[in-house]
């Protein structure tokens, strides 16, 4: 960012609070709760305009930044979020008014934590000679109950019994797009084993239709054995 912000003694938190005086839960699931309006968030920017200065260049209000929480399903499948904003503007007559506008954000499959979406000059427009602030939304990936993301790959840890680890196991899991996936493993599964399922990870930005991998890890449940059971297993394993 060019120039320096003119903020006086106000802290970063104070500035953020001033910009977002009325803020609902951004990116909230549309399936949860009841709402009279179909927007992911409604907010305003307060009544202050902060200006960055850059020599002889036109002055521009400091960018307004806001996180945009997204589920892993949102980032896998893609989705559309609508943000209703309220801002002050001054017309040609010099009269101040408040206008509302809906910003539409198209979340693309494969977007990652930290991806930024910028709406140019959508902040307050109340001071002549000052360019309105940009509004910047930054993707915040919500933790998932089952999958973990590692770049373009997805990982998941499955609980299996010792019998399954020794004799084979068929994993069954629901994918982020709602499919039922079966993965059969016939070899012996150790505690360090990782089963890689190619093309079942997150969509990538490298090419249309390309995906990372799904990596299965295993937590093997070791049962308590009696002396007789231990002797039988020892005899079985040493006789082969």
Coordinates of C-alpha atoms in Angstrom, one line a residue:
X1 CA 0.0 0.0 0.0
X2 CA 1.4 3.3 -1.0
X3 CA 1.5 6.3 1.3
X4 CA 0.8 6.2 5.0
X5 CA -2.5 6.0 6.9
X6 CA -3.6 9.1 8.9
X7 CA -5.1 7.4 11.9
X8 CA -4.2 9.7 15.0
X9 CA -4.1 7.6 18.1
X10 CA -6.8 5.1 17.1
X11 CA -6.0 1.4 17.4
X12 CA -6.5 -1.1 14.6
X13 CA -9.4 -2.6 16.5
X14 CA -11.0 0.9 16.9
X15 CA -10.7 1.4 13.1
X16 CA -12.2 -1.9 12.4
X17 CA -15.1 -1.2 14.8
X18 CA -15.7 2.2 13.2
X19 CA -15.9 0.7 9.7
X20 CA -18.2 -2.2 10.6
X21 CA -20.7 -0.8 13.0
X22 CA -23.6 -3.2 12.2
X23 CA -22.1 -6.6 11.4
X24 CA -24.0 -9.9 11.2
X25 CA -22.4 -13.3 10.8
X26 CA -20.6 -13.2 7.5
X27 CA -20.8 -16.3 5.4
X28 CA -23.5 -17.9 7.6
X29 CA -25.1 -21.0 6.2
X30 CA -28.4 -20.2 4.5
X31 CA -29.8 -23.4 5.8
X32 CA -29.4 -22.4 9.4
X33 CA -32.0 -20.2 11.2
X34 CA -34.6 -18.0 9.6
X35 CA -34.0 -14.7 7.9
X36 CA -36.2 -12.3 6.1
X37 CA -33.5 -11.4 3.6
X38 CA -31.4 -13.7 1.5
X39 CA -28.0 -12.1 2.2
X40 CA -24.9 -13.7 3.7
X41 CA -24.2 -10.5 5.6
X42 CA -25.4 -7.0 6.1
X43 CA -23.1 -4.3 7.4
X44 CA -22.2 -0.6 7.2
X45 CA -18.9 1.3 7.5
X46 CA -19.6 3.7 10.3
X47 CA -19.3 7.5 9.9
X48 CA -15.5 8.0 9.6
X49 CA -13.3 8.4 6.5
X50 CA -9.6 7.6 6.9
X51 CA -7.3 8.9 4.2
X52 CA -4.0 7.6 2.9
X53 CA -1.7 10.2 1.4
X54 CA 0.8 9.6 -1.4
X55 CA 2.5 12.9 -2.4
X56 CA 0.7 14.6 -5.3
X57 CA -1.4 11.6 -6.1
X58 CA -5.2 11.7 -5.5
X59 CA -6.1 10.8 -2.0
X60 CA -7.8 7.6 -1.3
X61 CA -9.6 6.3 1.8
X62 CA -7.9 3.3 3.4
X63 CA -9.2 -0.1 2.3
X64 CA -11.9 -1.7 4.3
X65 CA -10.9 -5.4 5.1
X66 CA -13.3 -8.1 6.2
X67 CA -13.0 -11.9 6.6
X68 CA -15.3 -14.1 4.6
X69 CA -15.8 -17.5 6.4
X70 CA -16.3 -20.4 4.0
X71 CA -16.9 -24.1 4.7
X72 CA -14.7 -26.7 3.0
X73 CA -17.8 -27.7 1.0
X74 CA -18.0 -24.1 -0.3
X75 CA -14.4 -24.2 -1.4
X76 CA -14.7 -27.6 -3.0
X77 CA -17.9 -27.1 -4.9
X78 CA -17.9 -23.3 -5.3
X79 CA -20.8 -21.1 -4.2
X80 CA -22.2 -17.6 -4.4
X81 CA -22.4 -15.3 -1.4
X82 CA -24.3 -12.0 -1.3
X83 CA -23.2 -9.2 0.9
X84 CA -25.5 -6.3 1.5
X85 CA -23.7 -3.1 2.3
X86 CA -24.8 0.4 3.4
X87 CA -22.7 3.4 2.6
X88 CA -22.9 7.2 2.6
X89 CA -22.6 9.2 -0.7
X90 CA -22.8 12.9 -1.6
X91 CA -24.6 13.7 -4.8
X92 CA -23.9 16.4 -7.4
X93 CA -26.1 18.8 -5.3
X94 CA -23.9 18.2 -2.3
X95 CA -26.7 16.4 -0.4
X96 CA -25.6 13.4 1.7
X97 CA -27.6 10.2 1.4
X98 CA -27.3 6.5 2.4
X99 CA -27.5 3.9 -0.3
X100 CA -27.7 0.1 -0.1
X101 CA -26.0 -2.2 -2.5
X102 CA -25.6 -6.0 -2.8
X103 CA -22.1 -7.3 -3.6
X104 CA -22.0 -10.7 -5.2
X105 CA -19.0 -12.9 -4.6
X106 CA -18.6 -16.0 -6.8
X107 CA -16.5 -18.5 -4.7
X108 CA -14.5 -20.6 -7.2
X109 CA -13.8 -24.3 -6.6
X110 CA -10.3 -24.7 -5.1
X111 CA -10.0 -21.3 -3.6
X112 CA -7.8 -21.3 -0.5
X113 CA -7.4 -19.6 2.9
X114 CA -6.2 -16.1 2.3
X115 CA -7.7 -15.6 -1.1
X116 CA -8.7 -11.9 -1.5
X117 CA -11.7 -10.5 -3.4
X118 CA -11.6 -6.7 -4.0
X119 CA -14.5 -4.4 -4.8
X120 CA -13.0 -1.1 -6.0
X121 CA -14.2 2.2 -4.4
X122 CA -17.3 0.7 -2.7
X123 CA -16.7 2.6 0.6
X124 CA -18.2 5.9 1.7
X125 CA -18.1 8.7 -0.9
X126 CA -18.6 11.8 1.2
X127 CA -15.5 13.9 0.9
X128 CA -14.6 15.8 -2.3
X129 CA -11.1 15.0 -3.6
X130 CA -11.0 11.7 -1.7
X131 CA -11.4 8.4 -3.7
X132 CA -13.7 6.0 -1.9
X133 CA -12.1 3.1 -0.2
X134 CA -11.9 -0.4 -1.7
X135 CA -13.6 -3.2 0.1
X136 CA -11.5 -6.4 0.5
X137 CA -12.9 -9.7 1.6
X138 CA -10.4 -12.4 2.6
X139 CA -11.3 -16.1 2.5
X140 CA -11.3 -17.8 5.9
X141 CA -11.5 -21.6 5.8
X142 CA -13.7 -23.1 8.5
X143 CA -12.4 -26.3 10.2
X144 CA -14.1 -29.4 8.9
X145 CA -15.3 -32.2 11.2
X146 CA -13.9 -35.0 9.0
X147 CA -11.4 -33.8 6.4
X148 CA -8.3 -31.8 6.8
X149 CA -6.9 -29.8 3.9
X150 CA -3.2 -29.9 2.9
X151 CA -2.7 -27.7 -0.1
X152 CA -4.7 -29.4 -2.9
X153 CA -4.9 -32.7 -1.0
X154 CA -7.4 -33.8 1.6
X155 CA -6.5 -36.1 4.5
X156 CA -8.7 -38.1 6.8
X157 CA -8.0 -40.5 9.7
X158 CA -10.1 -43.7 10.0
X159 CA -10.5 -46.0 13.0
X160 CA -10.1 -49.7 12.2
X161 CA -9.7 -52.8 14.2
X162 CA -6.6 -55.0 14.4
X163 CA -8.4 -57.7 12.5
X164 CA -9.1 -55.3 9.7
X165 CA -5.5 -54.0 9.7
X166 CA -4.2 -57.6 9.3
X167 CA -6.8 -59.1 6.9
X168 CA -7.9 -56.1 4.8
X169 CA -10.3 -53.2 5.0
X170 CA -12.9 -51.4 2.8
X171 CA -13.2 -47.8 3.7
X172 CA -16.5 -46.1 3.0
X173 CA -16.8 -42.3 3.2
X174 CA -18.9 -39.4 1.9
X175 CA -17.1 -36.9 -0.3
X176 CA -17.5 -33.1 -0.1
X177 CA -19.8 -33.2 -3.2
X178 CA -22.1 -35.9 -1.6
X179 CA -20.8 -39.0 -3.3
X180 CA -20.3 -42.3 -1.5
X181 CA -16.7 -43.4 -2.0
X182 CA -15.4 -47.0 -1.4
X183 CA -11.7 -47.7 -1.1
X184 CA -10.6 -51.3 -0.7
X185 CA -7.2 -52.1 0.9
X186 CA -6.1 -55.8 0.7
X187 CA -2.6 -55.4 2.1
X188 CA -1.6 -55.3 5.8
X189 CA -2.2 -51.8 7.2
X190 CA 0.4 -50.5 9.6
X191 CA 0.1 -47.5 11.9
X192 CA 2.2 -45.5 9.4
X193 CA 0.4 -46.6 6.3
X194 CA -1.1 -44.0 4.1
X195 CA -3.5 -44.9 1.3
X196 CA -3.5 -42.4 -1.6
X197 CA -6.6 -42.1 -3.7
X198 CA -5.7 -40.0 -6.7
X199 CA -8.0 -37.3 -8.0
X200 CA -10.3 -37.2 -4.9
X201 CA -8.8 -34.1 -3.3
X202 CA -9.5 -30.4 -3.7
X203 CA -10.0 -28.9 -7.1
X204 CA -6.8 -27.1 -8.3
X205 CA -6.3 -23.9 -10.1
X206 CA -3.8 -25.5 -12.5
X207 CA -6.4 -26.9 -14.9
X208 CA -10.1 -27.4 -15.4
X209 CA -11.3 -30.6 -13.7
X210 CA -8.0 -31.4 -12.0
X211 CA -7.9 -32.3 -8.4
X212 CA -5.4 -33.2 -5.7
X213 CA -5.4 -36.5 -3.8
X214 CA -7.3 -38.0 -0.9
X215 CA -4.9 -39.5 1.7
X216 CA -6.3 -42.0 4.1
X217 CA -4.5 -42.5 7.5
X218 CA -5.4 -45.1 10.0
X219 CA -5.8 -45.4 13.8
X220 CA -5.6 -49.1 14.6
X221 CA -7.5 -50.1 17.8
X222 CA -5.4 -52.7 19.7
X223 CA -7.7 -55.0 21.8
X224 CA -6.8 -56.4 25.2
X225 CA -5.7 -60.0 24.7
X226 CA -5.7 -63.0 27.1
X227 CA -2.6 -65.1 27.5
X228 CA -4.2 -67.8 25.4
X229 CA -5.0 -65.4 22.6
X230 CA -1.5 -64.0 22.6
X231 CA 0.0 -67.5 22.5
X232 CA -2.3 -68.4 19.6
X233 CA -1.4 -65.3 17.6
X234 CA 2.3 -65.9 18.3
X235 CA 2.0 -69.4 17.0
X236 CA 0.1 -68.3 14.0
X237 CA 2.6 -65.6 13.0
X238 CA 5.7 -67.7 13.6
X239 CA 4.4 -70.8 11.8
X240 CA 4.2 -69.1 8.4

